[in-house]
Short mmCIF file of C-alpha atoms in Angstrom, two decimals:
data_model
loop_
_atom_site.label_atom_id
_atom_site.label_comp_id
_atom_site.label_asym_id
_atom_site.label_seq_id
_atom_site.Cartn_x
_atom_site.Cartn_y
_atom_site.Cartn_z
CA MET R 1 103.75 112.30 98.80
CA THR R 2 103.25 113.74 95.35
CA THR R 3 100.39 112.56 93.19
CA GLU R 4 102.46 112.75 90.00
CA ARG R 5 102.29 109.49 88.09
CA ILE R 6 105.51 107.77 87.05
CA ASP R 7 106.14 105.89 83.83
CA ARG R 8 104.48 102.48 84.10
CA ALA R 9 105.47 101.07 80.75
CA GLY R 10 107.59 98.38 82.38
CA VAL R 11 106.55 96.08 85.20
CA GLY R 12 109.24 93.37 85.30
CA LEU R 13 112.46 93.21 87.28
CA ARG R 14 114.32 95.16 84.56
CA SER R 15 111.91 98.09 84.65
CA GLU R 16 112.39 101.32 86.60
CA ARG R 17 110.53 99.85 89.57
CA GLY R 18 112.17 96.45 89.15
CA PRO R 19 114.74 96.91 91.96
CA ILE R 20 111.97 97.77 94.42
CA LEU R 21 110.02 94.68 93.38
CA LEU R 22 113.20 92.60 93.76
CA ALA R 23 113.74 93.97 97.27
CA VAL R 24 110.17 93.10 98.20
CA MET R 25 110.61 89.59 96.77
CA LEU R 26 113.86 89.06 98.70
CA SER R 27 112.22 90.30 101.90
CA ILE R 28 109.16 88.10 101.49
CA GLY R 29 111.51 85.25 100.62
CA LEU R 30 112.90 85.46 104.15
CA VAL R 31 109.46 84.75 105.60
CA ALA R 32 108.51 82.20 102.94
CA ILE R 33 111.62 80.04 103.39
CA ASP R 34 111.39 80.28 107.17
CA ALA R 35 107.84 78.90 106.98
CA THR R 36 109.14 75.52 105.80
CA ILE R 37 112.86 75.27 106.55
CA LEU R 38 112.62 74.83 110.34
CA ALA R 39 110.13 71.95 110.32
CA THR R 40 112.60 69.55 108.72
CA ALA R 41 115.34 70.49 111.22
CA VAL R 42 113.36 70.00 114.45
CA PRO R 43 114.86 66.53 115.22
CA SER R 44 118.40 67.93 114.90
CA VAL R 45 117.56 70.96 117.03
CA VAL R 46 116.06 68.80 119.78
CA ALA R 47 119.01 66.39 119.65
CA ASP R 48 121.41 69.30 120.15
CA LEU R 49 119.54 71.55 122.59
CA GLY R 50 117.08 69.17 124.23
CA GLY R 51 113.66 70.44 125.27
CA PHE R 52 111.49 68.09 123.20
CA THR R 53 108.33 69.11 125.08
CA GLN R 54 109.07 72.79 124.42
CA PHE R 55 109.79 72.70 120.67
CA PRO R 56 106.19 73.45 119.58
CA TRP R 57 106.76 76.90 121.04
CA LEU R 58 109.31 77.53 118.29
CA PHE R 59 106.32 77.87 115.99
CA SER R 60 103.71 79.24 118.42
CA ILE R 61 105.81 82.17 119.67
CA TYR R 62 106.73 83.11 116.11
CA LEU R 63 103.08 83.08 115.02
CA LEU R 64 102.03 85.10 118.08
CA ALA R 65 104.66 87.79 117.56
CA GLN R 66 103.96 88.02 113.84
CA ALA R 67 100.18 88.14 114.16
CA VAL R 68 99.81 90.77 116.88
CA SER R 69 102.43 93.11 115.42
CA VAL R 70 100.98 93.20 111.89
CA PRO R 71 98.20 95.79 112.53
CA ILE R 72 100.62 98.01 114.47
CA TYR R 73 103.20 97.99 111.68
CA GLY R 74 100.44 98.72 109.16
CA LYS R 75 99.42 101.87 111.00
CA LEU R 76 103.02 103.01 111.50
CA ALA R 77 103.66 102.53 107.77
CA ASP R 78 100.76 104.86 107.02
CA GLN R 79 102.15 107.47 109.43
CA ARG R 80 105.91 107.19 108.92
CA GLY R 81 106.21 105.68 105.45
CA ARG R 82 106.78 102.16 104.14
CA LYS R 83 110.55 102.28 103.84
CA PRO R 84 111.56 102.72 107.52
CA ILE R 85 109.06 100.10 108.72
CA MET R 86 110.17 97.61 106.06
CA LEU R 87 113.82 98.15 106.99
CA LEU R 88 112.91 97.72 110.66
CA GLY R 89 111.21 94.42 109.86
CA VAL R 90 114.14 93.11 107.81
CA GLY R 91 116.57 94.23 110.51
CA LEU R 92 114.64 92.50 113.30
CA PHE R 93 114.31 89.32 111.24
CA VAL R 94 118.04 89.18 110.47
CA LEU R 95 118.91 89.99 114.09
CA GLY R 96 116.57 87.24 115.28
CA SER R 97 118.13 84.84 112.77
CA VAL R 98 121.66 85.56 114.03
CA LEU R 99 120.57 85.10 117.64
CA CYS R 100 118.75 81.85 116.77
CA GLY R 101 121.90 80.58 115.07
CA PHE R 102 123.88 81.07 118.28
CA ALA R 103 121.15 79.84 120.66
CA TRP R 104 122.54 77.74 123.54
CA SER R 105 119.27 76.26 124.83
CA MET R 106 115.68 75.66 123.77
CA PRO R 107 114.30 78.56 125.90
CA ALA R 108 116.88 80.90 124.31
CA LEU R 109 115.94 79.71 120.82
CA ILE R 110 112.26 80.27 121.58
CA ALA R 111 112.99 83.81 122.80
CA PHE R 112 114.99 84.60 119.67
CA ARG R 113 112.18 83.20 117.49
CA LEU R 114 110.00 85.90 119.03
CA VAL R 115 112.40 88.51 117.63
CA GLN R 116 112.16 86.84 114.22
CA GLY R 117 108.36 86.89 114.46
CA LEU R 118 108.35 90.61 115.20
CA GLY R 119 110.39 91.15 112.03
CA ALA R 120 108.11 88.92 109.96
CA GLY R 121 105.13 90.92 111.21
CA ALA R 122 106.42 93.91 109.25
CA ILE R 123 107.89 92.25 106.17
CA GLN R 124 104.90 90.55 104.56
CA PRO R 125 102.17 93.21 105.00
CA ILE R 126 104.45 96.16 104.27
CA GLY R 127 105.91 94.36 101.26
CA MET R 128 102.42 93.87 99.86
CA THR R 129 101.57 97.48 100.72
CA ILE R 130 104.59 98.72 98.74
CA VAL R 131 103.42 96.67 95.76
CA GLY R 132 99.98 98.25 96.12
CA ASP R 133 101.58 101.69 96.21
CA ILE R 134 103.71 101.51 93.08
CA TYR R 135 101.57 99.35 90.77
CA THR R 136 98.05 99.80 89.45
CA VAL R 137 95.47 97.04 89.63
CA ALA R 138 96.19 96.12 86.01
CA GLU R 139 99.94 95.97 86.66
CA ARG R 140 99.51 93.89 89.79
CA ALA R 141 97.94 91.24 87.58
CA LYS R 142 101.48 90.58 86.36
CA VAL R 143 103.31 91.44 89.57
CA GLN R 144 101.30 88.80 91.48
CA GLY R 145 103.11 86.19 89.43
CA TYR R 146 106.48 87.44 90.67
CA ILE R 147 105.34 87.44 94.30
CA ALA R 148 103.69 84.03 93.95
CA SER R 149 106.90 82.60 92.50
CA VAL R 150 108.68 83.42 95.76
CA TRP R 151 106.31 81.16 97.70
CA GLY R 152 106.42 78.46 95.04
CA ILE R 153 110.21 78.34 95.02
CA SER R 154 110.38 78.51 98.82
CA SER R 155 108.03 75.53 99.19
CA PHE R 156 110.75 73.35 97.66
CA VAL R 157 113.91 75.22 98.62
CA GLY R 158 112.96 75.49 102.31
CA PRO R 159 112.56 71.77 103.12
CA THR R 160 115.55 70.89 100.93
CA LEU R 161 117.88 73.38 102.63
CA GLY R 162 116.57 72.35 106.05
CA GLY R 163 117.38 68.72 105.34
CA VAL R 164 120.81 69.45 103.84
CA PHE R 165 121.89 71.75 106.67
CA SER R 166 120.62 69.36 109.35
CA ASP R 167 122.18 66.24 107.82
CA PHE R 168 125.49 67.54 106.47
CA ILE R 169 126.41 70.88 108.10
CA SER R 170 124.47 72.15 111.13
CA TRP R 171 120.89 73.12 111.86
CA ARG R 172 122.20 76.56 112.84
CA TRP R 173 122.73 77.39 109.16
CA ILE R 174 118.97 77.34 108.55
CA PHE R 175 119.04 80.70 110.36
CA PHE R 176 122.39 82.02 109.09
CA VAL R 177 121.19 81.63 105.48
CA ASN R 178 118.82 84.56 106.14
CA ILE R 179 121.72 86.98 106.65
CA PRO R 180 122.78 87.49 102.99
CA LEU R 181 119.16 87.60 101.83
CA GLY R 182 118.28 90.21 104.42
CA ILE R 183 121.34 92.35 103.70
CA ALA R 184 120.62 92.26 99.96
CA ALA R 185 116.98 93.26 100.47
CA ALA R 186 117.89 96.12 102.83
CA TRP R 187 120.64 97.39 100.50
CA VAL R 188 118.30 97.58 97.51
CA LEU R 189 115.58 99.26 99.58
CA VAL R 190 118.00 101.89 100.86
CA ARG R 191 119.50 102.57 97.43
CA ARG R 192 116.49 102.39 95.14
CA PHE R 193 113.25 102.96 97.07
CA GLU R 194 112.46 106.66 97.46
CA GLU R 195 109.30 107.97 99.07
CA LYS R 196 108.25 111.32 100.46
CA VAL R 197 105.83 111.32 103.36
CA ALA R 198 104.25 114.74 103.71
CA ASP R 199 104.15 115.07 107.51
CA LYS R 200 105.90 112.58 109.77
CA THR R 201 105.78 114.77 112.88
CA GLY R 202 102.12 115.72 112.89
CA HIS R 203 100.86 112.23 113.72
CA ARG R 204 99.90 110.90 117.14
CA ILE R 205 100.74 107.30 117.96
CA ASP R 206 97.95 105.42 119.68
CA TYR R 207 100.10 103.80 122.38
CA THR R 208 97.15 102.68 124.50
CA GLY R 209 95.43 101.01 121.58
CA ALA R 210 98.68 99.37 120.48
CA VAL R 211 99.30 97.87 123.94
CA LEU R 212 95.71 96.66 124.33
CA LEU R 213 95.74 95.07 120.87
CA ALA R 214 99.16 93.47 121.36
CA VAL R 215 98.40 92.01 124.79
CA GLY R 216 94.76 91.14 124.11
CA GLY R 217 95.57 89.62 120.73
CA SER R 218 98.47 87.65 122.18
CA LEU R 219 96.29 86.19 124.92
CA LEU R 220 93.54 85.31 122.45
CA LEU R 221 95.92 83.54 120.08
CA LEU R 222 97.75 81.89 123.00
CA GLY R 223 94.47 80.57 124.38
CA LEU R 224 93.41 79.21 120.99
CA LEU R 225 96.81 77.73 120.12
CA GLU R 226 97.50 76.02 123.44
CA GLY R 227 93.96 75.20 124.61
CA GLY R 228 93.59 71.43 124.72
CA VAL R 229 97.39 71.08 124.34
CA MET R 230 99.21 72.78 127.21
CA TRP R 231 96.07 72.87 129.34
CA ASP R 232 92.48 71.62 129.17
CA TRP R 233 89.84 73.86 127.62
CA ASP R 234 87.83 73.95 130.85
CA SER R 235 90.86 74.52 133.09
CA ALA R 236 91.33 77.66 135.17
CA ALA R 237 94.31 78.71 133.02
CA SER R 238 92.35 78.46 129.76
CA ILE R 239 89.33 80.32 131.13
CA ALA R 240 91.48 83.06 132.67
CA ILE R 241 93.53 83.62 129.50
CA LEU R 242 90.52 83.78 127.16
CA ALA R 243 88.52 85.94 129.58
CA ALA R 244 91.41 88.40 129.93
CA ALA R 245 91.72 88.49 126.12
CA VAL R 246 88.04 89.36 125.71
CA VAL R 247 88.22 92.11 128.35
CA LEU R 248 91.32 93.70 126.79
CA LEU R 249 89.94 93.53 123.25
CA VAL R 250 86.64 95.10 124.34
CA ALA R 251 88.64 97.86 126.01
CA PHE R 252 90.60 98.20 122.76
CA VAL R 253 87.38 98.84 120.83
CA PHE R 254 86.36 101.61 123.24
CA VAL R 255 89.80 103.21 123.04
CA GLU R 256 89.80 103.11 119.24
CA ARG R 257 86.44 104.88 119.10
CA ARG R 258 88.00 107.94 120.76
CA ALA R 259 91.59 107.82 119.52
CA ALA R 260 92.68 110.63 117.20
CA GLU R 261 94.62 108.20 114.98
CA PRO R 262 93.59 104.67 116.01
CA ILE R 263 95.91 101.72 115.37
CA LEU R 264 93.01 99.81 113.80
CA PRO R 265 90.25 102.24 112.74
CA LEU R 266 86.79 100.80 113.27
CA TRP R 267 85.69 101.91 109.79
CA VAL R 268 87.71 98.91 108.54
CA LEU R 269 84.90 96.76 109.96
CA ARG R 270 82.16 98.70 108.17
CA GLN R 271 83.24 98.53 104.52
CA ARG R 272 81.81 95.82 102.30
CA VAL R 273 85.03 95.21 100.36
CA LEU R 274 87.15 94.93 103.50
CA ASN R 275 84.67 92.74 105.36
CA SER R 276 84.57 90.30 102.47
CA ALA R 277 88.35 90.31 102.01
CA ASN R 278 89.05 89.87 105.73
CA SER R 279 86.42 87.14 106.14
CA ALA R 280 87.98 85.31 103.21
CA ALA R 281 91.45 85.75 104.74
CA LEU R 282 90.27 84.28 108.05
CA LEU R 283 88.80 81.22 106.36
CA ILE R 284 91.89 80.80 104.16
CA GLY R 285 94.06 80.84 107.28
CA LEU R 286 91.81 78.23 108.85
CA LEU R 287 92.00 75.96 105.79
CA MET R 288 95.76 76.32 105.48
CA ILE R 289 96.46 75.31 109.08
CA GLY R 290 94.07 72.36 108.80
CA LEU R 291 95.88 71.00 105.77
CA SER R 292 99.43 71.76 106.90
CA THR R 293 98.80 70.10 110.28
CA TYR R 294 96.80 67.00 109.38
CA VAL R 295 97.75 66.08 105.80
CA PRO R 296 101.35 65.07 106.68
CA LEU R 297 100.10 63.25 109.78
CA TYR R 298 97.52 61.32 107.71
CA ALA R 299 100.11 60.47 105.05
CA GLN R 300 102.60 59.10 107.59
CA SER R 301 100.40 57.49 110.24
CA VAL R 302 97.52 56.23 108.07
CA LEU R 303 98.94 55.78 104.57
CA GLY R 304 102.33 54.66 105.90
CA THR R 305 104.56 57.02 103.89
CA SER R 306 107.86 58.52 104.97
CA ALA R 307 108.10 62.06 106.35
CA LEU R 308 109.67 63.21 103.08
CA VAL R 309 106.81 61.84 100.96
CA ALA R 310 104.28 63.33 103.38
CA GLY R 311 105.95 66.70 102.98
CA PHE R 312 105.70 66.53 99.19
CA ALA R 313 101.99 65.69 99.48
CA LEU R 314 101.49 68.96 101.33
CA ALA R 315 103.84 70.75 98.92
CA ALA R 316 101.27 70.05 96.21
CA MET R 317 99.09 72.74 97.82
CA THR R 318 101.94 75.26 98.00
CA LEU R 319 102.63 74.52 94.34
CA GLY R 320 99.03 74.97 93.21
CA TRP R 321 98.66 78.28 95.06
CA PRO R 322 101.36 80.32 93.22
CA ILE R 323 100.43 78.81 89.86
CA ALA R 324 96.85 80.02 90.30
CA ALA R 325 97.91 83.36 91.78
CA SER R 326 100.05 84.09 88.72
CA PHE R 327 96.98 83.71 86.47
CA ALA R 328 94.43 85.28 88.82
CA GLY R 329 95.37 88.83 87.86
CA ARG R 330 94.56 88.37 84.20
CA ILE R 331 91.24 86.82 85.11
CA TYR R 332 89.99 89.45 87.56
CA LEU R 333 90.85 92.18 85.06
CA ARG R 334 88.46 90.55 82.59
CA VAL R 335 85.63 89.17 84.72
CA GLY R 336 85.97 91.05 88.02
CA PHE R 337 87.06 90.35 91.58
CA ARG R 338 83.95 88.58 92.87
CA THR R 339 83.72 86.27 89.86
CA THR R 340 87.40 85.31 90.13
CA MET R 341 87.21 84.71 93.89
CA LEU R 342 83.96 82.78 93.49
CA MET R 343 85.61 80.53 90.94
CA GLY R 344 88.51 80.00 93.35
CA SER R 345 86.29 79.23 96.32
CA LEU R 346 84.29 76.71 94.29
CA ILE R 347 87.57 75.03 93.31
CA VAL R 348 88.40 74.85 97.03
CA VAL R 349 85.04 73.16 97.62
CA LEU R 350 85.84 70.71 94.83
CA GLY R 351 89.26 69.97 96.33
CA SER R 352 87.70 69.49 99.77
CA GLY R 353 85.30 66.99 98.22
CA VAL R 354 88.23 65.10 96.70
CA LEU R 355 89.92 65.15 100.12
CA LEU R 356 86.87 63.50 101.66
CA THR R 357 87.27 60.57 99.27
CA VAL R 358 90.77 59.81 100.60
CA GLY R 359 90.72 56.64 102.71
CA SER R 360 93.18 54.34 104.43
CA GLY R 361 93.57 52.38 101.20
CA SER R 362 94.22 55.44 99.02
CA SER R 363 97.55 56.32 97.46
CA VAL R 364 99.52 59.36 98.52
CA LEU R 365 99.01 60.75 94.98
CA HIS R 366 95.26 60.83 95.70
CA LEU R 367 95.95 62.91 98.80
CA ALA R 368 98.40 65.17 96.94
CA ALA R 369 95.87 65.72 94.13
CA ALA R 370 93.29 66.97 96.61
CA CYS R 371 95.86 69.34 98.14
CA PHE R 372 96.86 70.63 94.71
CA VAL R 373 93.24 71.40 93.75
CA ILE R 374 92.67 73.20 97.07
CA GLY R 375 95.89 75.16 96.54
CA VAL R 376 94.71 76.26 93.10
CA GLY R 377 91.43 77.43 94.57
CA LEU R 378 93.15 79.35 97.36
CA GLY R 379 95.43 81.03 94.82
CA PHE R 380 92.42 82.30 92.87
CA SER R 381 90.75 83.46 96.11
CA ALA R 382 93.51 84.99 98.23
CA SER R 383 95.45 87.20 95.79
CA PRO R 384 92.42 89.04 94.32
CA SER R 385 91.03 89.69 97.81
CA VAL R 386 94.22 91.50 98.90
CA VAL R 387 94.37 93.52 95.66
CA ALA R 388 90.70 94.47 95.98
CA ALA R 389 91.15 95.60 99.59
CA GLN R 390 94.22 97.70 98.78
CA SER R 391 92.66 99.26 95.71
CA SER R 392 89.59 100.43 97.63
CA VAL R 393 91.58 102.82 99.86
CA ASP R 394 94.20 105.55 99.40
CA TRP R 395 97.87 105.66 100.39
CA GLN R 396 97.22 106.99 103.89
CA THR R 397 95.21 103.91 104.93
CA ARG R 398 96.59 101.15 102.69
CA GLY R 399 99.00 99.92 105.37
CA VAL R 400 96.21 99.55 107.93
CA VAL R 401 94.01 97.69 105.46
CA THR R 402 96.78 95.29 104.43
CA GLY R 403 97.72 94.69 108.06
CA ALA R 404 94.11 93.96 109.00
CA ASN R 405 93.89 91.39 106.19
CA MET R 406 97.07 89.61 107.30
CA PHE R 407 95.91 89.71 110.93
CA ALA R 408 92.60 88.10 109.94
CA ARG R 409 94.49 85.24 108.28
CA SER R 410 96.59 84.73 111.43
CA VAL R 411 93.48 84.65 113.61
CA GLY R 412 91.99 82.11 111.21
CA SER R 413 95.05 79.91 111.63
CA ALA R 414 94.77 80.09 115.42
CA VAL R 415 91.05 79.31 115.29
CA GLY R 416 91.80 76.40 112.96
CA VAL R 417 94.34 74.96 115.40
CA ALA R 418 91.75 75.09 118.18
CA VAL R 419 88.75 73.82 116.21
CA PHE R 420 90.47 71.06 114.25
CA GLY R 421 92.44 69.97 117.29
CA ALA R 422 89.24 69.72 119.32
CA VAL R 423 87.54 67.72 116.55
CA ALA R 424 90.40 65.22 116.18
CA ASN R 425 90.97 64.78 119.90
CA GLY R 426 87.23 64.49 120.51
CA VAL R 427 86.95 61.55 118.10
CA VAL R 428 89.99 59.87 119.66
CA ALA R 429 88.68 60.41 123.18
CA ALA R 430 85.28 58.98 122.24
CA ARG R 431 86.90 55.82 120.85
CA LEU R 432 89.65 55.30 123.42
CA GLY R 433 88.04 56.86 126.47
CA ASP R 434 90.96 59.25 126.88
CA ASP R 435 92.11 62.55 125.42
CA HIS R 436 95.27 61.93 123.40
CA ALA R 437 96.88 65.27 122.57
CA ASP R 438 99.77 63.41 120.93
CA LEU R 439 97.90 62.11 117.90
CA GLU R 440 101.01 60.51 116.40
CA LYS R 441 100.79 57.73 119.00
CA VAL R 442 97.16 56.88 118.20
CA PRO R 443 96.55 53.65 116.22
CA SER R 444 95.91 54.30 112.53
CA GLY R 445 92.49 52.64 112.71
CA ILE R 446 91.35 55.35 115.13
CA LEU R 447 93.42 58.21 113.74
CA ALA R 448 91.95 57.82 110.22
CA PRO R 449 88.33 58.65 111.17
CA ALA R 450 89.54 61.41 113.51
CA ILE R 451 91.39 63.21 110.71
CA HIS R 452 88.57 62.45 108.30
CA ASP R 453 86.28 64.48 110.56
CA VAL R 454 88.82 67.30 110.33
CA TYR R 455 88.44 67.10 106.56
CA TYR R 456 84.68 67.55 107.00
CA GLY R 457 85.46 70.69 108.98
CA ALA R 458 87.70 71.91 106.15
CA ALA R 459 84.87 71.28 103.67
CA ALA R 460 82.51 73.35 105.84
CA ALA R 461 85.08 76.18 105.89
CA ALA R 462 85.30 75.97 102.10
CA LEU R 463 81.54 76.45 101.83
CA LEU R 464 81.74 79.46 104.15
CA LEU R 465 84.47 80.86 101.89
CA VAL R 466 81.98 80.79 99.00
CA VAL R 467 79.53 82.82 101.11
CA ALA R 468 82.23 85.32 102.13
CA VAL R 469 83.32 86.09 98.55
CA LEU R 470 79.73 86.64 97.42
CA PHE R 471 79.82 89.96 99.30
CA MET R 472 82.86 91.19 97.35
CA PRO R 473 81.98 93.79 94.67
CA ASN R 474 82.87 92.66 91.19
CA ARG R 475 84.42 95.96 90.16
CA ILE R 476 86.23 98.45 92.39
CA THR R 477 87.04 102.07 91.65
CA GLU R 478 90.80 102.27 92.05
CA ARG R 479 92.26 105.12 94.08
CA PRO R 480 95.06 107.05 92.34
CA LEU R 481 98.61 105.84 92.99
CA ARG R 482 101.17 108.11 94.59
CA ALA R 483 104.63 108.26 93.05
#
């Protein structure tokens, strides 16, 4: 690609690069809405297709496919260009949505969710990579507000659409609604996004590394997500899956050391900026899954609220995040990346402290306030870390770096599921003498202290987040953009 700079006077949607930003926002909107729209429709899906015991796989298979494909897409975007990989992701997501809409059974719906997950694995990291390509650090201070608004709007639109479609039309429309959004995003990308990749044919694809990472990563995430749920932690299945994951990932490291163009270059693990950003992403993923899993459960089973009210309590976090992210850019331009992220992580610690004060006699507003404060802190921590990581590398490796950051967040979510689930079930087992995986059936008097211990775990993760961001440089020398 040419190094000639383009006119950067305008940054908004009406500027020269506005259509590209709009396409990225529409694409990310597909993933953002999907993150919340399905949860409200699960009862309708189960009533129509059956398979109540299998429905958790609707979420697990999606997360698995998305997580393990992210680093592979990142590398391919560096080799082949952003545009074809982004279009591939949007195409897979829309195809998966159509198939999900026509699913005839729960196993079929689960299989089609895998296709959706493979599309989502390309959309979010490549979308953020495109933003890193066409905007400077200073410009991204404003652009982050546009991207954050997508998540903020989706946090309310998703549950609302899910409820409306399930109650008045059909749950199948929660998937069909992705079709016009996907077509619009692809059309704008095809028409308005031009890029020139110098040499698409001279690259070698690391097939061995890709297979080892995909299979090893899938087994690791599967073992963490389903350990203590589908099978006991000390069972033969759990041990075999996690052991196989370790063996494959160790083999992956050895392969990457010798590969001409590795899928995940090992130098990513040796740079201070990237280590700090990825460590922060892992802890953010862990905190997010802890809140999204246990806050609604606490609100309903302990505080006695309805599912709708419990959802709005959690929505306070998804509201605080984009609000903070929209201001984070202006702050890190003035005081630096580390200072901004440190401020955010300390706000997360404060919010975690407020969360620890929530008791069985508290109001749901108390719980929502804690979630909002944590969301604000995460917004000030997450967005600058991604910008810092992207700005520290050039075009040829920006896709890999962004993919590694997203993958770290996915691993953090899987670790959070395992750790927090073990903590909650351990408390319940100690009090009842049995391991109750279905926490919704546990009496509130026992469930309250179990989830409260989860909140202690979240507070510990918040403190570790402070440590992780301390290693982030305050100022980063930005690599030149490529037109």
